[in-house]
DNA sequence: TGTAAAATAGCACGACCGGTCGTAACAATG
DNA sequence: CATTGTTACGACCGGTCGTGCTATTTTACA
């Protein structure tokens, strides 16, 4: 019982550090100090650095589900729900109380040339996320909010580009217009796939 | 004279390591070993880790200028030149002989929550790069290849999103369709800003 | 309340980190 | 030829890394 509470604390502080410093920036020593625990006490919870990293990524995904996905799911199915999700997705990390940026986005660039379990885990999370996006876009297509021949995969790919560009311009360049740029891009993407005349249809 | 040759070697090996492991993954010890030099011998060239990182980022920019910008500049001014640049930009790092991905793109996500000279240097490089993009887009507008009321800043912002999404899908997800997705997105962006009817004009 | 089990602390390890030291070979310059 | 500055070496600094092993404390339950 006590163990569970301690684990919560560790994941909490670990996720904060992860969002700021990235996977390689989270160290056992610093995390133990932040959680008021000895390094070996911490080590007993996660039997390796690798397992800690996986647990932290899962915690990030759990938080995103709670703060981004679930609230968006109350919106009406179709385009409104997709828009609600994007609304909560862009810049979700600070809004969820994290001091840094989206840990998964950062991991995409930190681990792109690595191998191993952690990379595979990030890949799985990212595939699941894109699958969620695909299902929302597909619903919008099925309900007639988007052109019936919309290339769903392409739509999701470009939406991810908007998210990454927003992350870079908001967090790194600290551009106050980042939100406006992202919405402008998203609206243009919607316009493209909504109007039959200039559609994005597959041949 | 000998000093210069050694420095070239160090930058060469350092840039390779940078593209794979990121800034924090480049260590003095490993770089010295890769360049067959003692750690203190290496230290005589760069008087701190920070200065090494700045030098490596400059080297990456220099390489990009030679492999991406200069070859593209021979294309006719306007849209052809812009297209030529994008052609060489997407996936330029491996094409330039680097074993990993674009060091600057990775740095955007590695340093987004840090402070200091290195971050400022990356910010400068990124600002310069976007300025180059802006000038090419503006030329395409001036020559009538794009709608006269094109929002140049927005165009560049979305183009950067395409680059980042391409980086993520090509390098992390290892999606073979990454190139096709990026070109599809770029073409759609061009179509949007070329056709007066569905333009992206500022009000 | 006694006791087994779980949770945490203490300590040590080998490796590596960025960085400094004194020193020596070498080049260029006066 | 003497001097000076650069380049490189090897040893070493205090610290931190991830990870074991062994106590000791704390908790949960009979």
GROMACS .gro file of C-alpha atoms (C1' of nucleotides) in nm:
model
  466
    1UNK     CA    1   0.000   0.000   0.000
    2UNK     CA    2   0.268   0.241   0.102
    3UNK     CA    3   0.464   0.124  -0.195
    4UNK     CA    4   0.196   0.243  -0.431
    5UNK     CA    5   0.191   0.591  -0.282
    6UNK     CA    6   0.567   0.617  -0.311
    7UNK     CA    7   0.552   0.503  -0.669
    8UNK     CA    8   0.298   0.775  -0.745
    9UNK     CA    9   0.533   1.034  -0.598
   10UNK     CA   10   0.825   0.899  -0.797
   11UNK     CA   11   0.629   0.902  -1.122
   12UNK     CA   12   0.508   1.253  -1.049
   13UNK     CA   13   0.853   1.399  -0.994
   14UNK     CA   14   1.002   1.181  -1.266
   15UNK     CA   15   0.751   1.302  -1.522
   16UNK     CA   16   0.826   1.662  -1.437
   17UNK     CA   17   1.197   1.600  -1.487
   18UNK     CA   18   1.129   1.406  -1.805
   19UNK     CA   19   0.933   1.688  -1.961
   20UNK     CA   20   1.218   1.930  -1.895
   21UNK     CA   21   1.534   1.726  -1.942
   22UNK     CA   22   1.433   1.437  -2.166
   23UNK     CA   23   1.490   1.070  -2.103
   24UNK     CA   24   1.865   1.089  -2.066
   25UNK     CA   25   1.828   1.387  -1.834
   26UNK     CA   26   1.633   1.190  -1.575
   27UNK     CA   27   1.885   1.035  -1.337
   28UNK     CA   28   1.828   0.810  -1.040
   29UNK     CA   29   2.018   1.036  -0.806
   30UNK     CA   30   1.830   1.352  -0.889
   31UNK     CA   31   1.494   1.180  -0.894
   32UNK     CA   32   1.561   1.020  -0.555
   33UNK     CA   33   1.652   1.358  -0.411
   34UNK     CA   34   1.342   1.523  -0.559
   35UNK     CA   35   1.122   1.250  -0.410
   36UNK     CA   36   1.304   1.250  -0.075
   37UNK     CA   37   1.416   0.894  -0.114
   38UNK     CA   38   1.748   0.719  -0.120
   39UNK     CA   39   1.885   0.617  -0.455
   40UNK     CA   40   1.864   0.251  -0.364
   41UNK     CA   41   1.516   0.290  -0.223
   42UNK     CA   42   1.411   0.429  -0.557
   43UNK     CA   43   1.596   0.155  -0.737
   44UNK     CA   44   1.386  -0.105  -0.559
   45UNK     CA   45   1.076   0.025  -0.735
   46UNK     CA   46   1.214   0.012  -1.088
   47UNK     CA   47   1.475  -0.256  -1.125
   48UNK     CA   48   1.663  -0.069  -1.392
   49UNK     CA   49   1.692   0.273  -1.551
   50UNK     CA   50   1.531   0.128  -1.860
   51UNK     CA   51   1.220   0.020  -1.668
   52UNK     CA   52   1.200   0.360  -1.502
   53UNK     CA   53   1.204   0.525  -1.842
   54UNK     CA   54   0.928   0.297  -1.968
   55UNK     CA   55   0.721   0.365  -1.658
   56UNK     CA   56   0.767   0.740  -1.699
   57UNK     CA   57   0.660   0.726  -2.061
   58UNK     CA   58   0.353   0.530  -1.960
   59UNK     CA   59   0.278   0.789  -1.696
   60UNK     CA   60   0.303   1.061  -1.961
   61UNK     CA   61   0.060   0.868  -2.179
   62UNK     CA   62  -0.174   0.819  -1.887
   63UNK     CA   63  -0.171   1.189  -1.810
   64UNK     CA   64  -0.233   1.274  -2.174
   65UNK     CA   65  -0.525   1.036  -2.184
   66UNK     CA   66  -0.678   1.202  -1.880
   67UNK     CA   67  -0.606   1.562  -1.978
   68UNK     CA   68  -0.639   1.547  -2.356
   69UNK     CA   69  -0.834   1.247  -2.479
   70UNK     CA   70  -1.104   1.195  -2.220
   71UNK     CA   71  -1.221   1.557  -2.202
   72UNK     CA   72  -1.232   1.571  -2.583
   73UNK     CA   73  -1.445   1.259  -2.605
   74UNK     CA   74  -1.749   1.435  -2.463
   75UNK     CA   75  -1.768   1.647  -2.779
   76UNK     CA   76  -2.005   1.523  -3.051
   77UNK     CA   77  -1.859   1.258  -3.276
   78UNK     CA   78  -1.705   1.373  -3.603
   79UNK     CA   79  -1.537   1.704  -3.671
   80UNK     CA   80  -1.635   1.863  -3.336
   81UNK     CA   81  -1.463   1.581  -3.148
   82UNK     CA   82  -1.155   1.603  -3.369
   83UNK     CA   83  -1.138   1.975  -3.314
   84UNK     CA   84  -1.184   1.931  -2.940
   85UNK     CA   85  -0.895   1.687  -2.931
   86UNK     CA   86  -0.663   1.916  -3.126
   87UNK     CA   87  -0.762   2.199  -2.894
   88UNK     CA   88  -0.648   2.001  -2.592
   89UNK     CA   89  -0.352   1.841  -2.768
   90UNK     CA   90  -0.165   2.156  -2.871
   91UNK     CA   91   0.043   2.264  -2.572
   92UNK     CA   92  -0.111   2.004  -2.344
   93UNK     CA   93   0.198   1.946  -2.132
   94UNK     CA   94   0.221   2.279  -1.948
   95UNK     CA   95  -0.158   2.282  -1.923
   96UNK     CA   96  -0.138   1.946  -1.747
   97UNK     CA   97   0.101   2.095  -1.493
   98UNK     CA   98   0.426   1.979  -1.646
   99UNK     CA   99   0.711   2.231  -1.632
  100UNK     CA  100   0.847   2.130  -1.975
  101UNK     CA  101   0.723   2.006  -2.309
  102UNK     CA  102   0.560   1.690  -2.439
  103UNK     CA  103   0.785   1.400  -2.338
  104UNK     CA  104   0.685   1.180  -2.630
  105UNK     CA  105   0.754   1.446  -2.891
  106UNK     CA  106   1.097   1.499  -2.739
  107UNK     CA  107   1.160   1.125  -2.731
  108UNK     CA  108   1.084   1.100  -3.103
  109UNK     CA  109   1.392   1.310  -3.168
  110UNK     CA  110   1.604   1.183  -2.881
  111UNK     CA  111   1.570   0.814  -2.964
  112UNK     CA  112   1.548   0.828  -3.342
  113UNK     CA  113   1.886   0.665  -3.384
  114UNK     CA  114   1.884   0.434  -3.083
  115UNK     CA  115   1.770   0.079  -3.037
  116UNK     CA  116   1.615  -0.118  -2.755
  117UNK     CA  117   1.308  -0.152  -2.539
  118UNK     CA  118   1.264   0.219  -2.466
  119UNK     CA  119   1.261   0.312  -2.831
  120UNK     CA  120   1.014   0.035  -2.905
  121UNK     CA  121   0.791   0.155  -2.625
  122UNK     CA  122   0.787   0.509  -2.758
  123UNK     CA  123   0.712   0.370  -3.102
  124UNK     CA  124   0.417   0.180  -2.961
  125UNK     CA  125   0.279   0.487  -2.782
  126UNK     CA  126   0.320   0.694  -3.097
  127UNK     CA  127   0.149   0.431  -3.312
  128UNK     CA  128  -0.140   0.416  -3.066
  129UNK     CA  129  -0.170   0.793  -3.069
  130UNK     CA  130  -0.178   0.811  -3.446
  131UNK     CA  131  -0.432   0.531  -3.448
  132UNK     CA  132  -0.654   0.744  -3.225
  133UNK     CA  133  -0.613   1.038  -3.460
  134UNK     CA  134  -0.696   0.818  -3.757
  135UNK     CA  135  -1.014   0.696  -3.594
  136UNK     CA  136  -1.130   1.049  -3.520
  137UNK     CA  137  -1.055   1.167  -3.871
  138UNK     CA  138  -1.227   0.860  -4.014
  139UNK     CA  139  -1.535   0.938  -3.806
  140UNK     CA  140  -1.540   1.291  -3.939
  141UNK     CA  141  -1.523   1.148  -4.289
  142UNK     CA  142  -1.796   0.893  -4.220
  143UNK     CA  143  -2.025   1.163  -4.082
  144UNK     CA  144  -1.974   1.384  -4.384
  145UNK     CA  145  -1.771   1.654  -4.209
  146UNK     CA  146  -1.479   1.579  -4.437
  147UNK     CA  147  -1.469   1.483  -4.801
  148UNK     CA  148  -1.553   1.112  -4.843
  149UNK     CA  149  -1.232   1.041  -5.032
  150UNK     CA  150  -1.007   1.209  -4.778
  151UNK     CA  151  -0.666   1.046  -4.739
  152UNK     CA  152  -0.694   0.981  -4.365
  153UNK     CA  153  -0.333   0.877  -4.324
  154UNK     CA  154  -0.212   1.192  -4.499
  155UNK     CA  155  -0.441   1.406  -4.286
  156UNK     CA  156  -0.296   1.258  -3.968
  157UNK     CA  157   0.059   1.295  -4.098
  158UNK     CA  158   0.010   1.665  -4.161
  159UNK     CA  159  -0.168   1.713  -3.832
  160UNK     CA  160   0.135   1.567  -3.657
  161UNK     CA  161   0.346   1.816  -3.849
  162UNK     CA  162   0.132   2.098  -3.715
  163UNK     CA  163   0.179   1.962  -3.363
  164UNK     CA  164   0.555   1.937  -3.399
  165UNK     CA  165   0.586   2.280  -3.556
  166UNK     CA  166   0.375   2.420  -3.275
  167UNK     CA  167   0.600   2.250  -3.019
  168UNK     CA  168   0.912   2.393  -3.181
  169UNK     CA  169   0.779   2.745  -3.225
  170UNK     CA  170   0.604   2.766  -2.889
  171UNK     CA  171   0.864   2.599  -2.668
  172UNK     CA  172   1.195   2.659  -2.841
  173UNK     CA  173   1.143   2.980  -3.036
  174UNK     CA  174   0.894   3.105  -2.777
  175UNK     CA  175   0.685   3.260  -3.052
  176UNK     CA  176   0.366   3.409  -2.902
  177UNK     CA  177   0.192   3.350  -3.236
  178UNK     CA  178   0.247   2.975  -3.221
  179UNK     CA  179  -0.114   2.899  -3.130
  180UNK     CA  180  -0.250   3.121  -3.406
  181UNK     CA  181  -0.014   2.966  -3.662
  182UNK     CA  182  -0.122   2.618  -3.563
  183UNK     CA  183  -0.492   2.698  -3.586
  184UNK     CA  184  -0.446   2.871  -3.917
  185UNK     CA  185  -0.271   2.559  -4.048
  186UNK     CA  186  -0.536   2.329  -3.905
  187UNK     CA  187  -0.819   2.533  -4.055
  188UNK     CA  188  -0.647   2.524  -4.393
  189UNK     CA  189  -0.610   2.146  -4.362
  190UNK     CA  190  -0.980   2.118  -4.284
  191UNK     CA  191  -1.078   2.346  -4.571
  192UNK     CA  192  -0.872   2.134  -4.806
  193UNK     CA  193  -1.045   1.813  -4.702
  194UNK     CA  194  -1.393   1.958  -4.663
  195UNK     CA  195  -1.448   2.117  -5.000
  196UNK     CA  196  -1.504   1.868  -5.282
  197UNK     CA  197  -1.369   2.107  -5.542
  198UNK     CA  198  -1.017   2.128  -5.405
  199UNK     CA  199  -1.014   1.801  -5.229
  200UNK     CA  200  -0.730   1.583  -5.123
  201UNK     CA  201  -0.892   1.270  -5.259
  202UNK     CA  202  -0.691   0.966  -5.348
  203UNK     CA  203  -0.713   0.884  -5.717
  204UNK     CA  204   4.876   2.415  -3.988
  205UNK     CA  205   4.862   2.076  -3.824
  206UNK     CA  206   4.619   2.224  -3.579
  207UNK     CA  207   4.369   2.297  -3.851
  208UNK     CA  208   4.376   1.941  -3.982
  209UNK     CA  209   4.318   1.804  -3.634
  210UNK     CA  210   4.031   2.041  -3.583
  211UNK     CA  211   3.873   1.923  -3.907
  212UNK     CA  212   3.901   1.563  -3.787
  213UNK     CA  213   3.747   1.651  -3.453
  214UNK     CA  214   3.457   1.835  -3.612
  215UNK     CA  215   3.404   1.550  -3.854
  216UNK     CA  216   3.380   1.282  -3.587
  217UNK     CA  217   3.198   1.515  -3.351
  218UNK     CA  218   2.932   1.595  -3.608
  219UNK     CA  219   2.875   1.226  -3.675
  220UNK     CA  220   2.829   1.165  -3.303
  221UNK     CA  221   2.608   1.471  -3.272
  222UNK     CA  222   2.371   1.354  -3.543
  223UNK     CA  223   2.328   1.020  -3.370
  224UNK     CA  224   2.340   1.098  -2.999
  225UNK     CA  225   2.241   1.462  -2.974
  226UNK     CA  226   2.429   1.735  -2.792
  227UNK     CA  227   2.435   1.568  -2.452
  228UNK     CA  228   2.546   1.244  -2.614
  229UNK     CA  229   2.871   1.392  -2.740
  230UNK     CA  230   3.131   1.354  -2.465
  231UNK     CA  231   3.491   1.467  -2.459
  232UNK     CA  232   3.617   1.119  -2.381
  233UNK     CA  233   3.438   0.941  -2.661
  234UNK     CA  234   3.515   1.212  -2.916
  235UNK     CA  235   3.883   1.206  -2.821
  236UNK     CA  236   3.891   0.831  -2.865
  237UNK     CA  237   3.714   0.849  -3.202
  238UNK     CA  238   3.964   1.106  -3.323
  239UNK     CA  239   4.262   0.918  -3.177
  240UNK     CA  240   4.347   1.199  -2.944
  241UNK     CA  241   4.384   1.231  -2.572
  242UNK     CA  242   4.107   1.406  -2.386
  243UNK     CA  243   4.335   1.691  -2.291
  244UNK     CA  244   4.467   1.716  -2.644
  245UNK     CA  245   4.113   1.765  -2.759
  246UNK     CA  246   4.057   2.016  -2.484
  247UNK     CA  247   4.333   2.235  -2.631
  248UNK     CA  248   4.108   2.298  -2.934
  249UNK     CA  249   3.784   2.376  -2.755
  250UNK     CA  250   3.829   2.525  -2.415
  251UNK     CA  251   3.499   2.395  -2.284
  252UNK     CA  252   3.225   2.149  -2.363
  253UNK     CA  253   3.002   2.444  -2.438
  254UNK     CA  254   3.238   2.580  -2.701
  255UNK     CA  255   3.266   2.236  -2.855
  256UNK     CA  256   2.890   2.215  -2.884
  257UNK     CA  257   2.873   2.555  -3.050
  258UNK     CA  258   3.149   2.460  -3.291
  259UNK     CA  259   2.971   2.136  -3.379
  260UNK     CA  260   2.644   2.317  -3.444
  261UNK     CA  261   2.830   2.561  -3.669
  262UNK     CA  262   2.984   2.271  -3.852
  263UNK     CA  263   2.639   2.123  -3.904
  264UNK     CA  264   2.518   2.455  -4.043
  265UNK     CA  265   2.822   2.478  -4.268
  266UNK     CA  266   2.755   2.131  -4.403
  267UNK     CA  267   2.390   2.212  -4.461
  268UNK     CA  268   2.484   2.527  -4.647
  269UNK     CA  269   2.715   2.330  -4.874
  270UNK     CA  270   2.489   2.031  -4.929
  271UNK     CA  271   2.146   2.192  -4.922
  272UNK     CA  272   2.151   2.565  -4.985
  273UNK     CA  273   2.428   2.614  -5.240
  274UNK     CA  274   2.316   2.340  -5.481
  275UNK     CA  275   1.961   2.469  -5.463
  276UNK     CA  276   2.066   2.823  -5.547
  277UNK     CA  277   2.152   2.732  -5.904
  278UNK     CA  278   1.781   2.671  -5.973
  279UNK     CA  279   1.588   2.963  -6.126
  280UNK     CA  280   1.466   3.218  -5.877
  281UNK     CA  281   1.110   3.180  -5.748
  282UNK     CA  282   0.918   2.859  -5.705
  283UNK     CA  283   1.176   2.638  -5.881
  284UNK     CA  284   1.444   2.747  -5.636
  285UNK     CA  285   1.213   2.698  -5.339
  286UNK     CA  286   1.127   2.351  -5.461
  287UNK     CA  287   1.494   2.270  -5.519
  288UNK     CA  288   1.574   2.372  -5.163
  289UNK     CA  289   1.297   2.161  -5.014
  290UNK     CA  290   1.415   1.870  -5.226
  291UNK     CA  291   1.761   1.890  -5.075
  292UNK     CA  292   1.640   1.982  -4.728
  293UNK     CA  293   1.418   1.682  -4.657
  294UNK     CA  294   1.644   1.405  -4.531
  295UNK     CA  295   1.959   1.602  -4.599
  296UNK     CA  296   2.161   1.464  -4.305
  297UNK     CA  297   2.208   1.104  -4.421
  298UNK     CA  298   2.252   1.229  -4.777
  299UNK     CA  299   2.538   1.447  -4.650
  300UNK     CA  300   2.706   1.139  -4.503
  301UNK     CA  301   2.586   1.177  -4.145
  302UNK     CA  302   2.491   0.852  -3.971
  303UNK     CA  303   2.202   1.013  -3.781
  304UNK     CA  304   1.945   1.285  -3.826
  305UNK     CA  305   1.948   1.662  -3.853
  306UNK     CA  306   2.134   1.795  -3.547
  307UNK     CA  307   1.949   2.124  -3.538
  308UNK     CA  308   1.605   1.964  -3.548
  309UNK     CA  309   1.706   1.739  -3.261
  310UNK     CA  310   1.846   2.035  -3.069
  311UNK     CA  311   1.513   2.217  -3.101
  312UNK     CA  312   1.359   1.948  -2.884
  313UNK     CA  313   1.661   1.877  -2.665
  314UNK     CA  314   1.719   2.237  -2.559
  315UNK     CA  315   1.364   2.369  -2.553
  316UNK     CA  316   1.363   2.401  -2.176
  317UNK     CA  317   1.727   2.490  -2.119
  318UNK     CA  318   1.907   2.821  -2.101
  319UNK     CA  319   2.251   2.944  -2.197
  320UNK     CA  320   2.483   3.007  -2.488
  321UNK     CA  321   2.418   2.679  -2.668
  322UNK     CA  322   2.045   2.732  -2.675
  323UNK     CA  323   2.092   3.087  -2.799
  324UNK     CA  324   2.322   2.963  -3.071
  325UNK     CA  325   2.069   2.708  -3.192
  326UNK     CA  326   1.804   2.979  -3.183
  327UNK     CA  327   2.023   3.198  -3.401
  328UNK     CA  328   2.082   2.920  -3.653
  329UNK     CA  329   1.713   2.843  -3.665
  330UNK     CA  330   1.621   3.208  -3.710
  331UNK     CA  331   1.871   3.237  -3.995
  332UNK     CA  332   1.731   2.926  -4.158
  333UNK     CA  333   1.375   3.049  -4.140
  334UNK     CA  334   1.489   3.384  -4.275
  335UNK     CA  335   1.632   3.201  -4.576
  336UNK     CA  336   1.303   3.018  -4.624
  337UNK     CA  337   1.113   3.344  -4.597
  338UNK     CA  338   1.328   3.506  -4.863
  339UNK     CA  339   1.273   3.218  -5.104
  340UNK     CA  340   0.899   3.217  -5.047
  341UNK     CA  341   0.888   3.594  -5.084
  342UNK     CA  342   1.070   3.566  -5.416
  343UNK     CA  343   0.817   3.311  -5.536
  344UNK     CA  344   0.544   3.555  -5.439
  345UNK     CA  345   0.717   3.848  -5.608
  346UNK     CA  346   0.760   3.649  -5.930
  347UNK     CA  347   0.395   3.552  -5.937
  348UNK     CA  348   0.447   3.183  -5.858
  349UNK     CA  349   0.245   3.221  -5.540
  350UNK     CA  350  -0.058   3.433  -5.464
  351UNK     CA  351   0.044   3.796  -5.406
  352UNK     CA  352  -0.125   3.807  -5.067
  353UNK     CA  353   0.040   3.490  -4.940
  354UNK     CA  354   0.115   3.493  -4.568
  355UNK     CA  355   0.486   3.423  -4.605
  356UNK     CA  356   0.543   3.366  -4.233
  357UNK     CA  357   0.258   3.114  -4.220
  358UNK     CA  358   0.391   2.936  -4.528
  359UNK     CA  359   0.733   2.898  -4.368
  360UNK     CA  360   0.577   2.783  -4.040
  361UNK     CA  361   0.386   2.506  -4.213
  362UNK     CA  362   0.686   2.411  -4.423
  363UNK     CA  363   0.884   2.362  -4.103
  364UNK     CA  364   0.603   2.141  -3.981
  365UNK     CA  365   0.638   1.929  -4.293
  366UNK     CA  366   1.012   1.901  -4.230
  367UNK     CA  367   0.964   1.799  -3.867
  368UNK     CA  368   0.691   1.549  -3.949
  369UNK     CA  369   0.914   1.405  -4.218
  370UNK     CA  370   1.201   1.378  -3.970
  371UNK     CA  371   0.980   1.198  -3.719
  372UNK     CA  372   0.819   0.959  -3.965
  373UNK     CA  373   1.134   0.884  -4.163
  374UNK     CA  374   1.385   0.855  -3.880
  375UNK     CA  375   1.183   0.744  -3.580
  376UNK     CA  376   0.886   0.557  -3.727
  377UNK     CA  377   1.096   0.446  -4.027
  378UNK     CA  378   0.796   0.490  -4.252
  379UNK     CA  379   0.899   0.425  -4.615
  380UNK     CA  380   0.620   0.658  -4.728
  381UNK     CA  381   0.770   0.956  -4.542
  382UNK     CA  382   0.902   1.120  -4.859
  383UNK     CA  383   0.573   1.078  -5.041
  384UNK     CA  384   0.377   1.216  -4.746
  385UNK     CA  385   0.603   1.520  -4.727
  386UNK     CA  386   0.573   1.595  -5.099
  387UNK     CA  387   0.199   1.550  -5.089
  388UNK     CA  388   0.181   1.800  -4.806
  389UNK     CA  389   0.414   2.043  -4.980
  390UNK     CA  390   0.216   2.025  -5.302
  391UNK     CA  391  -0.104   2.091  -5.112
  392UNK     CA  392   0.058   2.391  -4.945
  393UNK     CA  393   0.163   2.523  -5.285
  394UNK     CA  394  -0.180   2.465  -5.434
  395UNK     CA  395  -0.334   2.657  -5.146
  396UNK     CA  396  -0.111   2.960  -5.199
  397UNK     CA  397  -0.111   2.950  -5.577
  398UNK     CA  398  -0.482   2.953  -5.651
  399UNK     CA  399  -0.650   3.288  -5.591
  400UNK     CA  400  -0.988   3.129  -5.523
  401UNK     CA  401  -0.888   2.934  -5.216
  402UNK     CA  402  -0.603   3.152  -5.111
  403UNK     CA  403  -0.437   3.199  -4.780
  404UNK     CA  404  -0.441   3.572  -4.804
  405UNK     CA  405  -0.413   3.795  -4.503
  406UNK     CA  406  -0.718   4.010  -4.452
  407DT     C1'  407   0.070  -0.804   1.952
  408DG     C1'  408   0.399  -1.096   1.727
  409DT     C1'  409   0.596  -1.190   1.310
  410DA     C1'  410   0.673  -1.243   0.824
  411DA     C1'  411   0.710  -0.960   0.445
  412DA     C1'  412   0.775  -0.543   0.219
  413DA     C1'  413   0.997  -0.099   0.180
  414DT     C1'  414   1.380   0.178   0.241
  415DA     C1'  415   1.855   0.305   0.382
  416DG     C1'  416   2.351   0.254   0.370
  417DC     C1'  417   2.739   0.157   0.139
  418DA     C1'  418   3.048   0.028  -0.222
  419DC     C1'  419   3.165  -0.086  -0.701
  420DG     C1'  420   3.351   0.038  -1.157
  421DA     C1'  421   3.281   0.342  -1.523
  422DC     C1'  422   3.256   0.774  -1.700
  423DC     C1'  423   3.173   1.280  -1.668
  424DG     C1'  424   3.389   1.775  -1.763
  425DG     C1'  425   3.796   1.979  -1.644
  426DT     C1'  426   4.299   2.091  -1.468
  427DC     C1'  427   4.763   1.997  -1.395
  428DG     C1'  428   5.263   1.980  -1.524
  429DT     C1'  429   5.532   1.857  -1.901
  430DA     C1'  430   5.727   1.768  -2.339
  431DA     C1'  431   5.766   1.783  -2.849
  432DC     C1'  432   5.739   2.098  -3.204
  433DA     C1'  433   5.679   2.522  -3.489
  434DA     C1'  434   5.729   2.982  -3.575
  435DT     C1'  435   5.941   3.414  -3.475
  436DG     C1'  436   6.282   3.751  -3.281
  437DC     C1'  437   7.032   3.054  -3.179
  438DA     C1'  438   6.716   3.168  -2.822
  439DT     C1'  439   6.247   3.248  -2.719
  440DT     C1'  440   5.777   3.188  -2.728
  441DG     C1'  441   5.327   2.984  -2.834
  442DT     C1'  442   5.077   2.584  -2.989
  443DT     C1'  443   4.959   2.110  -2.971
  444DA     C1'  444   4.940   1.701  -2.739
  445DC     C1'  445   5.027   1.378  -2.359
  446DG     C1'  446   4.922   1.109  -1.916
  447DA     C1'  447   4.783   1.145  -1.462
  448DC     C1'  448   4.454   1.303  -1.190
  449DC     C1'  449   4.065   1.601  -0.963
  450DG     C1'  450   3.586   1.588  -0.744
  451DG     C1'  451   3.147   1.425  -0.889
  452DT     C1'  452   2.779   1.155  -1.080
  453DC     C1'  453   2.626   0.770  -1.331
  454DG     C1'  454   2.363   0.297  -1.298
  455DT     C1'  455   2.365  -0.100  -1.022
  456DG     C1'  456   2.445  -0.440  -0.689
  457DC     C1'  457   2.452  -0.631  -0.167
  458DT     C1'  458   2.333  -0.611   0.304
  459DA     C1'  459   2.109  -0.408   0.699
  460DT     C1'  460   1.741  -0.186   0.912
  461DT     C1'  461   1.311   0.007   0.947
  462DT     C1'  462   0.825   0.003   0.851
  463DT     C1'  463   0.406  -0.202   0.723
  464DA     C1'  464   0.037  -0.559   0.691
  465DC     C1'  465  -0.186  -0.928   0.867
  466DA     C1'  466  -0.273  -1.358   1.176
   0.00000   0.00000   0.00000
